[in-house]
Amino acid sequence: MDQTIAPDAGRQLSRRGLWVRPALMTLGGLAVAVLLAVTGHWVAAVLLAALGLLMGYWTSPLRRGRHMPLAQALDGRDDERAIILWAPGDPLSARLQAAVRGEREDIAWVNVLKDPAASEFAESHGGRGALPLVLVGSTCLRRATVGQFLEAKAEGEERARADAAGPRGGE
């Protein structure tokens, strides 16, 4: 599966860079909340401040999420199992996590901020701009969307079924 790499694909993974979006969301929400409070709209101010703090946390590296070391995930790499390298604060990673919820045995989530080997692996495939990086068998998807992930997962399961069926007709 050939994909176009986004303009930020060469950006390196840095913890400092992952704090820009959460800081702007939090500060922007709090600034508008202060303006609402000054004008006497206290309920709206409190709600917007809470929303700003929540969005700041959700998009920040503070949010934990699921994690398996890359070496352990690669040991179980096959066509029926997906390995997803992600980073807290990365919007595409958050979108994929929201779409693929719950504990699933067929998906290994690898947080690149927790695992130096995963960070190095991501760097070799395009850095921060390549996240989420999805591996299904020999397929590697950079900046994978939910649709691309589901398509690669289905293709991997089909390959696994074909391999299990073995050769037919005396081949």
CSV table of N, CA and C in Angstrom, one decimal:
chain,number,residue,atom,x,y,z
A,1,MET,N,0.8,-1.2,0.0
A,1,MET,CA,0.0,0.0,0.0
A,1,MET,C,0.9,1.2,0.0
A,2,ASP,N,0.9,2.0,-1.1
A,2,ASP,CA,1.7,3.1,-1.2
A,2,ASP,C,0.9,4.3,-0.7
A,3,GLN,N,1.6,5.2,0.1
A,3,GLN,CA,0.9,6.3,0.7
A,3,GLN,C,1.8,7.6,0.4
A,4,THR,N,1.1,8.7,0.3
A,4,THR,CA,1.8,9.9,0.3
A,4,THR,C,2.1,10.4,1.7
A,5,ILE,N,3.4,10.8,1.9
A,5,ILE,CA,3.8,11.2,3.3
A,5,ILE,C,3.4,12.7,3.4
A,6,ALA,N,2.9,13.0,4.5
A,6,ALA,CA,2.5,14.4,4.8
A,6,ALA,C,3.7,15.3,4.9
A,7,PRO,N,3.6,16.6,4.8
A,7,PRO,CA,4.7,17.5,4.8
A,7,PRO,C,5.5,17.4,6.1
A,8,ASP,N,4.9,17.1,7.2
A,8,ASP,CA,5.6,17.0,8.5
A,8,ASP,C,6.2,15.6,8.7
A,9,ALA,N,6.3,14.8,7.7
A,9,ALA,CA,6.8,13.4,7.9
A,9,ALA,C,8.2,13.3,8.4
A,10,GLY,N,9.0,14.3,8.1
A,10,GLY,CA,10.4,14.3,8.5
A,10,GLY,C,10.6,14.8,9.9
A,11,ARG,N,9.6,15.3,10.5
A,11,ARG,CA,9.7,15.9,11.9
A,11,ARG,C,10.1,14.8,12.9
A,12,GLN,N,11.0,15.0,13.7
A,12,GLN,CA,11.4,14.0,14.7
A,12,GLN,C,10.5,14.0,15.8
A,13,LEU,N,10.5,12.9,16.5
A,13,LEU,CA,9.7,12.7,17.7
A,13,LEU,C,10.4,13.5,18.8
A,14,SER,N,9.7,14.5,19.4
A,14,SER,CA,10.2,15.2,20.5
A,14,SER,C,9.1,15.5,21.5
A,15,ARG,N,9.4,15.3,22.7
A,15,ARG,CA,8.4,15.5,23.8
A,15,ARG,C,8.0,17.0,23.8
A,16,ARG,N,8.9,17.9,23.6
A,16,ARG,CA,8.6,19.3,23.6
A,16,ARG,C,7.6,19.7,22.5
A,17,GLY,N,7.8,19.1,21.3
A,17,GLY,CA,6.9,19.4,20.2
A,17,GLY,C,5.5,18.9,20.4
A,18,LEU,N,5.3,17.9,21.2
A,18,LEU,CA,4.0,17.3,21.5
A,18,LEU,C,3.2,18.1,22.5
A,19,TRP,N,3.8,19.1,23.1
A,19,TRP,CA,3.1,20.0,24.1
A,19,TRP,C,2.5,21.2,23.5
A,20,VAL,N,2.9,21.5,22.2
A,20,VAL,CA,2.4,22.8,21.6
A,20,VAL,C,0.9,22.8,21.5
A,21,ARG,N,0.3,21.8,20.9
A,21,ARG,CA,-1.2,21.8,20.7
A,21,ARG,C,-1.9,21.7,22.0
A,22,PRO,N,-1.6,20.9,23.0
A,22,PRO,CA,-2.3,20.9,24.2
A,22,PRO,C,-2.2,22.2,25.0
A,23,ALA,N,-1.0,22.9,24.9
A,23,ALA,CA,-0.9,24.2,25.6
A,23,ALA,C,-1.8,25.2,24.9
A,24,LEU,N,-1.8,25.2,23.6
A,24,LEU,CA,-2.6,26.2,22.9
A,24,LEU,C,-4.1,26.0,23.2
A,25,MET,N,-4.5,24.7,23.2
A,25,MET,CA,-5.9,24.4,23.5
A,25,MET,C,-6.3,24.8,24.9
A,26,THR,N,-5.5,24.5,25.8
A,26,THR,CA,-5.7,24.9,27.2
A,26,THR,C,-5.8,26.4,27.4
A,27,LEU,N,-4.7,27.1,26.9
A,27,LEU,CA,-4.6,28.5,27.1
A,27,LEU,C,-5.8,29.2,26.4
A,28,GLY,N,-6.1,28.8,25.2
A,28,GLY,CA,-7.2,29.4,24.4
A,28,GLY,C,-8.5,29.2,25.1
A,29,GLY,N,-8.8,28.0,25.6
A,29,GLY,CA,-10.0,27.8,26.3
A,29,GLY,C,-10.1,28.6,27.6
A,30,LEU,N,-9.0,28.7,28.3
A,30,LEU,CA,-9.0,29.5,29.5
A,30,LEU,C,-9.1,31.0,29.3
A,31,ALA,N,-8.5,31.4,28.2
A,31,ALA,CA,-8.6,32.9,27.9
A,31,ALA,C,-10.0,33.3,27.5
A,32,VAL,N,-10.7,32.4,26.7
A,32,VAL,CA,-12.1,32.7,26.4
A,32,VAL,C,-13.0,32.6,27.7
A,33,ALA,N,-12.7,31.6,28.5
A,33,ALA,CA,-13.4,31.5,29.8
A,33,ALA,C,-13.3,32.7,30.6
A,34,VAL,N,-12.1,33.3,30.7
A,34,VAL,CA,-11.9,34.5,31.5
A,34,VAL,C,-12.7,35.6,30.9
A,35,LEU,N,-12.7,35.8,29.6
A,35,LEU,CA,-13.6,36.8,29.0
A,35,LEU,C,-15.0,36.6,29.3
A,36,LEU,N,-15.5,35.4,29.2
A,36,LEU,CA,-16.9,35.1,29.6
A,36,LEU,C,-17.2,35.4,31.1
A,37,ALA,N,-16.2,35.1,31.9
A,37,ALA,CA,-16.4,35.4,33.4
A,37,ALA,C,-16.5,36.9,33.6
A,38,VAL,N,-15.6,37.7,32.9
A,38,VAL,CA,-15.6,39.1,33.1
A,38,VAL,C,-16.9,39.7,32.6
A,39,THR,N,-17.6,39.1,31.6
A,39,THR,CA,-18.8,39.7,31.2
A,39,THR,C,-20.0,39.1,31.9
A,40,GLY,N,-19.7,38.3,33.0
A,40,GLY,CA,-20.8,37.8,33.8
A,40,GLY,C,-21.4,36.4,33.4
A,41,HIS,N,-20.9,35.8,32.4
A,41,HIS,CA,-21.4,34.5,32.0
A,41,HIS,C,-20.6,33.4,32.7
A,42,TRP,N,-20.9,33.2,34.0
A,42,TRP,CA,-20.2,32.3,34.8
A,42,TRP,C,-20.3,30.8,34.4
A,43,VAL,N,-21.5,30.4,34.1
A,43,VAL,CA,-21.8,29.0,33.7
A,43,VAL,C,-21.0,28.7,32.5
A,44,ALA,N,-21.1,29.5,31.5
A,44,ALA,CA,-20.4,29.2,30.2
A,44,ALA,C,-18.9,29.3,30.5
A,45,ALA,N,-18.4,30.2,31.3
A,45,ALA,CA,-17.0,30.3,31.6
A,45,ALA,C,-16.5,29.0,32.3
A,46,VAL,N,-17.2,28.5,33.2
A,46,VAL,CA,-16.8,27.3,33.9
A,46,VAL,C,-16.8,26.1,32.9
A,47,LEU,N,-17.9,26.0,32.2
A,47,LEU,CA,-17.9,24.9,31.2
A,47,LEU,C,-16.8,25.0,30.2
A,48,LEU,N,-16.5,26.2,29.6
A,48,LEU,CA,-15.4,26.3,28.7
A,48,LEU,C,-14.1,26.1,29.3
A,49,ALA,N,-13.9,26.5,30.5
A,49,ALA,CA,-12.6,26.2,31.2
A,49,ALA,C,-12.4,24.7,31.4
A,50,ALA,N,-13.4,24.0,31.8
A,50,ALA,CA,-13.4,22.6,32.0
A,50,ALA,C,-13.1,21.9,30.6
A,51,LEU,N,-13.7,22.3,29.6
A,51,LEU,CA,-13.5,21.8,28.3
A,51,LEU,C,-12.1,22.0,27.8
A,52,GLY,N,-11.6,23.2,28.0
A,52,GLY,CA,-10.2,23.6,27.6
A,52,GLY,C,-9.2,22.7,28.3
A,53,LEU,N,-9.4,22.5,29.6
A,53,LEU,CA,-8.5,21.6,30.4
A,53,LEU,C,-8.6,20.2,30.0
A,54,LEU,N,-9.8,19.7,29.7
A,54,LEU,CA,-10.0,18.3,29.2
A,54,LEU,C,-9.3,18.1,27.9
A,55,MET,N,-9.5,19.0,26.9
A,55,MET,CA,-8.9,18.9,25.6
A,55,MET,C,-7.4,19.0,25.7
A,56,GLY,N,-6.9,19.9,26.6
A,56,GLY,CA,-5.5,20.0,26.8
A,56,GLY,C,-4.9,18.7,27.3
A,57,TYR,N,-5.6,18.1,28.2
A,57,TYR,CA,-5.1,16.8,28.8
A,57,TYR,C,-5.2,15.7,27.7
A,58,TRP,N,-6.3,15.6,27.0
A,58,TRP,CA,-6.6,14.5,26.0
A,58,TRP,C,-5.5,14.5,24.9
A,59,THR,N,-5.1,15.7,24.5
A,59,THR,CA,-4.1,15.8,23.4
A,59,THR,C,-2.7,15.9,23.9
A,60,SER,N,-2.5,15.8,25.2
A,60,SER,CA,-1.1,15.9,25.7
A,60,SER,C,-0.4,14.6,25.9
A,61,PRO,N,0.9,14.6,26.1
A,61,PRO,CA,1.7,13.4,26.4
A,61,PRO,C,1.3,12.8,27.8
A,62,LEU,N,0.6,13.5,28.6
A,62,LEU,CA,0.2,13.0,30.0
A,62,LEU,C,-0.8,11.9,29.9
A,63,ARG,N,-1.5,11.8,28.8
A,63,ARG,CA,-2.5,10.8,28.6
A,63,ARG,C,-1.8,9.5,28.4
A,64,ARG,N,-2.1,8.5,29.1
A,64,ARG,CA,-1.4,7.2,29.1
A,64,ARG,C,-1.7,6.4,27.9
A,65,GLY,N,-2.8,5.7,27.9
A,65,GLY,CA,-3.2,4.8,26.8
A,65,GLY,C,-2.5,3.4,27.0
A,66,ARG,N,-2.9,2.6,26.1
A,66,ARG,CA,-2.3,1.2,26.1
A,66,ARG,C,-0.9,1.2,25.5
A,67,HIS,N,-0.1,0.2,26.1
A,67,HIS,CA,1.3,0.1,25.6
A,67,HIS,C,1.8,-1.3,25.8
A,68,MET,N,2.5,-1.8,24.7
A,68,MET,CA,3.2,-3.0,24.8
A,68,MET,C,4.6,-2.7,24.2
A,69,PRO,N,5.7,-3.2,24.8
A,69,PRO,CA,7.0,-3.0,24.2
A,69,PRO,C,7.1,-3.5,22.8
A,70,LEU,N,7.8,-2.7,22.0
A,70,LEU,CA,7.9,-3.0,20.5
A,70,LEU,C,8.5,-4.4,20.3
A,71,ALA,N,9.5,-4.8,21.1
A,71,ALA,CA,10.1,-6.1,20.9
A,71,ALA,C,9.1,-7.2,21.1
A,72,GLN,N,8.3,-7.1,22.1
A,72,GLN,CA,7.2,-8.1,22.4
A,72,GLN,C,6.2,-8.1,21.3
A,73,ALA,N,5.8,-6.9,20.8
A,73,ALA,CA,4.8,-6.8,19.7
A,73,ALA,C,5.3,-7.5,18.5
A,74,LEU,N,6.6,-7.2,18.1
A,74,LEU,CA,7.2,-7.8,16.9
A,74,LEU,C,7.3,-9.3,17.0
A,75,ASP,N,7.5,-9.8,18.2
A,75,ASP,CA,7.5,-11.3,18.3
A,75,ASP,C,6.3,-12.0,17.8
A,76,GLY,N,5.1,-11.3,18.0
A,76,GLY,CA,3.9,-11.9,17.6
A,76,GLY,C,3.4,-11.3,16.2
A,77,ARG,N,4.2,-10.7,15.5
A,77,ARG,CA,3.8,-10.1,14.2
A,77,ARG,C,3.4,-11.2,13.2
A,78,ASP,N,2.2,-11.0,12.7
A,78,ASP,CA,1.7,-11.9,11.6
A,78,ASP,C,0.6,-11.2,10.9
A,79,ASP,N,0.0,-11.9,9.9
A,79,ASP,CA,-1.1,-11.3,9.1
A,79,ASP,C,-2.4,-11.1,9.9
A,80,GLU,N,-2.6,-11.8,11.0
A,80,GLU,CA,-3.8,-11.7,11.7
A,80,GLU,C,-3.7,-10.6,12.8
A,81,ARG,N,-2.6,-10.1,13.1
A,81,ARG,CA,-2.4,-9.2,14.2
A,81,ARG,C,-1.8,-7.9,13.7
A,82,ALA,N,-2.3,-6.8,14.3
A,82,ALA,CA,-1.9,-5.4,13.9
A,82,ALA,C,-1.0,-4.9,15.0
A,83,ILE,N,0.0,-4.2,14.7
A,83,ILE,CA,0.9,-3.5,15.6
A,83,ILE,C,0.7,-2.0,15.3
A,84,ILE,N,0.3,-1.2,16.2
A,84,ILE,CA,0.1,0.2,16.0
A,84,ILE,C,1.0,1.0,16.9
A,85,LEU,N,2.0,1.8,16.2
A,85,LEU,CA,2.8,2.7,17.0
A,85,LEU,C,2.2,4.0,17.0
A,86,TRP,N,2.0,4.6,18.2
A,86,TRP,CA,1.3,5.8,18.4
A,86,TRP,C,2.0,6.7,19.4
A,87,ALA,N,1.6,7.9,19.5
A,87,ALA,CA,2.1,8.9,20.5
A,87,ALA,C,1.0,9.7,21.1
A,88,PRO,N,1.0,9.8,22.4
A,88,PRO,CA,0.0,10.7,23.0
A,88,PRO,C,0.2,12.1,22.5
A,89,GLY,N,-0.8,12.8,22.2
A,89,GLY,CA,-0.7,14.2,21.7
A,89,GLY,C,-0.8,14.2,20.2
A,90,ASP,N,-0.6,13.1,19.5
A,90,ASP,CA,-0.7,13.0,18.1
A,90,ASP,C,-2.2,12.9,17.7
A,91,PRO,N,-2.7,13.8,16.9
A,91,PRO,CA,-4.2,13.8,16.6
A,91,PRO,C,-4.6,12.6,15.8
A,92,LEU,N,-3.8,12.1,14.9
A,92,LEU,CA,-4.2,10.9,14.1
A,92,LEU,C,-4.2,9.7,15.0
A,93,SER,N,-3.2,9.6,15.9
A,93,SER,CA,-3.2,8.5,16.8
A,93,SER,C,-4.4,8.5,17.7
A,94,ALA,N,-4.8,9.7,18.2
A,94,ALA,CA,-6.0,9.8,19.0
A,94,ALA,C,-7.2,9.3,18.3
A,95,ARG,N,-7.3,9.7,17.0
A,95,ARG,CA,-8.5,9.4,16.2
A,95,ARG,C,-8.6,7.9,16.0
A,96,LEU,N,-7.4,7.2,15.8
A,96,LEU,CA,-7.4,5.8,15.6
A,96,LEU,C,-7.7,5.1,16.9
A,97,GLN,N,-7.2,5.6,18.0
A,97,GLN,CA,-7.6,5.0,19.3
A,97,GLN,C,-9.0,5.1,19.6
A,98,ALA,N,-9.6,6.2,19.3
A,98,ALA,CA,-11.0,6.4,19.6
A,98,ALA,C,-11.9,5.5,18.7
A,99,ALA,N,-11.5,5.2,17.5
A,99,ALA,CA,-12.2,4.3,16.6
A,99,ALA,C,-12.0,2.8,17.0
A,100,VAL,N,-10.9,2.5,17.4
A,100,VAL,CA,-10.6,1.1,17.7
A,100,VAL,C,-10.5,0.9,19.2
A,101,ARG,N,-11.6,0.8,19.9
A,101,ARG,CA,-11.7,0.8,21.3
A,101,ARG,C,-11.7,-0.6,21.9
A,102,GLY,N,-11.5,-0.6,23.2
A,102,GLY,CA,-11.5,-1.9,23.9
A,102,GLY,C,-10.3,-2.7,23.8
A,103,GLU,N,-10.1,-3.7,24.7
A,103,GLU,CA,-9.0,-4.6,24.7
A,103,GLU,C,-9.2,-5.6,23.6
A,104,ARG,N,-8.3,-5.7,22.7
A,104,ARG,CA,-8.4,-6.6,21.6
A,104,ARG,C,-7.1,-7.4,21.5
A,105,GLU,N,-7.2,-8.7,21.4
A,105,GLU,CA,-6.0,-9.6,21.3
A,105,GLU,C,-5.3,-9.4,20.0
A,106,ASP,N,-6.0,-9.0,19.0
A,106,ASP,CA,-5.4,-8.9,17.6
A,106,ASP,C,-4.7,-7.5,17.3
A,107,ILE,N,-4.6,-6.7,18.3
A,107,ILE,CA,-4.0,-5.4,18.2
A,107,ILE,C,-3.0,-5.2,19.3
A,108,ALA,N,-1.8,-4.8,19.0
A,108,ALA,CA,-0.8,-4.4,20.0
A,108,ALA,C,-0.5,-2.9,19.8
A,109,TRP,N,-0.7,-2.1,20.9
A,109,TRP,CA,-0.5,-0.7,20.8
A,109,TRP,C,0.9,-0.4,21.4
A,110,VAL,N,1.7,0.3,20.7
A,110,VAL,CA,3.1,0.6,21.2
A,110,VAL,C,3.2,2.1,21.3
A,111,ASN,N,3.4,2.6,22.5
A,111,ASN,CA,3.6,4.1,22.7
A,111,ASN,C,5.0,4.4,22.4
A,112,VAL,N,5.3,5.2,21.4
A,112,VAL,CA,6.7,5.5,21.1
A,112,VAL,C,7.4,6.4,22.1
A,113,LEU,N,6.7,7.1,22.9
A,113,LEU,CA,7.3,7.9,24.0
A,113,LEU,C,7.8,7.0,25.2
A,114,LYS,N,7.2,5.8,25.3
A,114,LYS,CA,7.6,5.0,26.4
A,114,LYS,C,8.7,4.0,26.0
A,115,ASP,N,8.9,3.8,24.7
A,115,ASP,CA,9.8,2.7,24.3
A,115,ASP,C,10.8,3.3,23.3
A,116,PRO,N,12.1,3.3,23.7
A,116,PRO,CA,13.2,3.9,22.9
A,116,PRO,C,13.3,3.1,21.5
A,117,ALA,N,13.1,1.8,21.6
A,117,ALA,CA,13.2,1.0,20.3
A,117,ALA,C,12.0,1.4,19.4
A,118,ALA,N,10.9,1.6,19.9
A,118,ALA,CA,9.7,2.0,19.1
A,118,ALA,C,9.9,3.4,18.5
A,119,SER,N,10.5,4.3,19.3
A,119,SER,CA,10.8,5.7,18.9
A,119,SER,C,11.8,5.6,17.7
A,120,GLU,N,12.8,4.8,17.8
A,120,GLU,CA,13.8,4.6,16.8
A,120,GLU,C,13.2,4.0,15.5
A,121,PHE,N,12.3,3.0,15.7
A,121,PHE,CA,11.6,2.4,14.6
A,121,PHE,C,10.8,3.4,13.9
A,122,ALA,N,10.0,4.3,14.6
A,122,ALA,CA,9.2,5.3,14.0
A,122,ALA,C,10.1,6.3,13.3
A,123,GLU,N,11.2,6.7,13.8
A,123,GLU,CA,12.1,7.6,13.2
A,123,GLU,C,12.6,7.1,11.8
A,124,SER,N,12.9,5.8,11.8
A,124,SER,CA,13.3,5.2,10.5
A,124,SER,C,12.2,5.1,9.5
A,125,HIS,N,11.0,5.3,9.9
A,125,HIS,CA,9.9,5.3,8.9
A,125,HIS,C,9.2,6.6,8.7
A,126,GLY,N,9.9,7.7,9.1
A,126,GLY,CA,9.4,9.0,8.8
A,126,GLY,C,9.2,9.9,10.0
A,127,GLY,N,9.5,9.4,11.2
A,127,GLY,CA,9.4,10.3,12.4
A,127,GLY,C,7.9,10.5,12.8
A,128,ARG,N,7.8,11.6,13.5
A,128,ARG,CA,6.5,11.9,14.1
A,128,ARG,C,5.4,12.1,13.0
A,129,GLY,N,5.8,12.5,11.8
A,129,GLY,CA,4.8,12.6,10.8
A,129,GLY,C,4.3,11.3,10.2
A,130,ALA,N,4.9,10.2,10.6
A,130,ALA,CA,4.4,8.9,10.1
A,130,ALA,C,3.4,8.3,11.1
A,131,LEU,N,3.2,8.9,12.2
A,131,LEU,CA,2.3,8.3,13.2
A,131,LEU,C,0.8,8.6,12.9
A,132,PRO,N,0.0,7.7,13.2
A,132,PRO,CA,0.2,6.3,13.7
A,132,PRO,C,0.7,5.4,12.6
A,133,LEU,N,1.7,4.6,13.0
A,133,LEU,CA,2.3,3.7,12.1
A,133,LEU,C,1.7,2.3,12.3
A,134,VAL,N,1.1,1.7,11.3
A,134,VAL,CA,0.4,0.4,11.5
A,134,VAL,C,1.1,-0.7,10.7
A,135,LEU,N,1.4,-1.8,11.4
A,135,LEU,CA,2.1,-2.9,10.8
A,135,LEU,C,1.1,-4.1,10.9
A,136,VAL,N,0.8,-4.7,9.7
A,136,VAL,CA,0.0,-5.9,9.6
A,136,VAL,C,0.7,-6.8,8.7
A,137,GLY,N,1.3,-7.9,9.3
A,137,GLY,CA,2.1,-8.8,8.5
A,137,GLY,C,3.3,-8.0,7.9
A,138,SER,N,3.4,-8.0,6.6
A,138,SER,CA,4.5,-7.3,5.9
A,138,SER,C,4.1,-5.9,5.5
A,139,THR,N,2.8,-5.5,5.7
A,139,THR,CA,2.3,-4.2,5.3
A,139,THR,C,2.6,-3.2,6.4
A,140,CYS,N,3.1,-2.0,5.9
A,140,CYS,CA,3.4,-0.9,6.8
A,140,CYS,C,2.7,0.3,6.3
A,141,LEU,N,1.8,0.9,7.2
A,141,LEU,CA,1.1,2.1,6.8
A,141,LEU,C,1.5,3.3,7.6
A,142,ARG,N,1.9,4.4,7.0
A,142,ARG,CA,2.3,5.6,7.6
A,142,ARG,C,1.0,6.5,7.7
A,143,ARG,N,0.9,7.2,8.8
A,143,ARG,CA,-0.3,8.1,9.0
A,143,ARG,C,-1.6,7.4,8.6
A,144,ALA,N,-1.7,6.2,9.2
A,144,ALA,CA,-2.9,5.4,8.9
A,144,ALA,C,-4.2,6.0,9.4
A,145,THR,N,-5.2,6.0,8.5
A,145,THR,CA,-6.5,6.4,8.9
A,145,THR,C,-7.3,5.2,9.4
A,146,VAL,N,-8.4,5.4,9.9
A,146,VAL,CA,-9.2,4.2,10.4
A,146,VAL,C,-9.6,3.3,9.2
A,147,GLY,N,-10.0,3.9,8.1
A,147,GLY,CA,-10.3,3.1,6.9
A,147,GLY,C,-9.1,2.3,6.4
A,148,GLN,N,-8.0,2.9,6.3
A,148,GLN,CA,-6.8,2.2,5.9
A,148,GLN,C,-6.4,1.1,6.8
A,149,PHE,N,-6.5,1.3,8.1
A,149,PHE,CA,-6.3,0.3,9.1
A,149,PHE,C,-7.2,-0.9,8.9
A,150,LEU,N,-8.5,-0.6,8.8
A,150,LEU,CA,-9.5,-1.7,8.7
A,150,LEU,C,-9.2,-2.5,7.4
A,151,GLU,N,-8.9,-1.8,6.3
A,151,GLU,CA,-8.6,-2.5,5.0
A,151,GLU,C,-7.4,-3.4,5.1
A,152,ALA,N,-6.3,-2.8,5.7
A,152,ALA,CA,-5.1,-3.6,5.9
A,152,ALA,C,-5.3,-4.8,6.8
A,153,LYS,N,-6.1,-4.6,7.8
A,153,LYS,CA,-6.5,-5.7,8.8
A,153,LYS,C,-7.2,-6.8,8.0
A,154,ALA,N,-8.2,-6.4,7.2
A,154,ALA,CA,-9.0,-7.4,6.5
A,154,ALA,C,-8.1,-8.1,5.5
A,155,GLU,N,-7.3,-7.4,4.8
A,155,GLU,CA,-6.4,-8.1,3.8
A,155,GLU,C,-5.4,-9.0,4.5
A,156,GLY,N,-4.9,-8.7,5.7
A,156,GLY,CA,-4.1,-9.6,6.5
A,156,GLY,C,-4.8,-10.8,6.9
A,157,GLU,N,-6.0,-10.7,7.4
A,157,GLU,CA,-6.8,-11.9,7.7
A,157,GLU,C,-7.1,-12.8,6.5
A,158,GLU,N,-7.3,-12.2,5.4
A,158,GLU,CA,-7.5,-12.9,4.2
A,158,GLU,C,-6.3,-13.7,3.8
A,159,ARG,N,-5.1,-13.1,3.9
A,159,ARG,CA,-3.8,-13.7,3.6
A,159,ARG,C,-3.6,-14.9,4.5
A,160,ALA,N,-3.9,-14.7,5.8
A,160,ALA,CA,-3.7,-15.8,6.8
A,160,ALA,C,-4.7,-16.9,6.5
A,161,ARG,N,-5.9,-16.7,6.1
A,161,ARG,CA,-6.8,-17.8,5.7
A,161,ARG,C,-6.3,-18.5,4.5
A,162,ALA,N,-5.8,-17.8,3.5
A,162,ALA,CA,-5.3,-18.4,2.3
A,162,ALA,C,-4.1,-19.3,2.6
A,163,ASP,N,-3.2,-18.8,3.5
A,163,ASP,CA,-2.0,-19.6,3.9
A,163,ASP,C,-2.4,-20.8,4.7
A,164,ALA,N,-3.5,-20.7,5.5
A,164,ALA,CA,-3.9,-21.8,6.3
A,164,ALA,C,-4.6,-22.9,5.4
A,165,ALA,N,-5.2,-22.5,4.4
A,165,ALA,CA,-5.9,-23.4,3.4
A,165,ALA,C,-4.8,-24.2,2.7
A,166,GLY,N,-3.7,-23.6,2.5
A,166,GLY,CA,-2.6,-24.3,1.7
A,166,GLY,C,-2.9,-24.4,0.3
A,167,PRO,N,-1.9,-25.0,-0.5
A,167,PRO,CA,-2.1,-25.1,-1.9
A,167,PRO,C,-3.3,-26.0,-2.3
A,168,ARG,N,-3.9,-25.7,-3.4
A,168,ARG,CA,-5.1,-26.4,-3.9
A,168,ARG,C,-4.8,-27.0,-5.2
A,169,GLY,N,-5.5,-28.1,-5.5
A,169,GLY,CA,-5.5,-28.7,-6.8
A,169,GLY,C,-4.2,-29.3,-7.2
A,170,GLY,N,-3.4,-29.8,-6.2
A,170,GLY,CA,-2.2,-30.5,-6.5
A,170,GLY,C,-1.1,-29.6,-6.9
A,171,GLU,N,-1.1,-28.3,-6.5
A,171,GLU,CA,-0.1,-27.4,-6.8
A,171,GLU,C,1.2,-27.7,-6.0
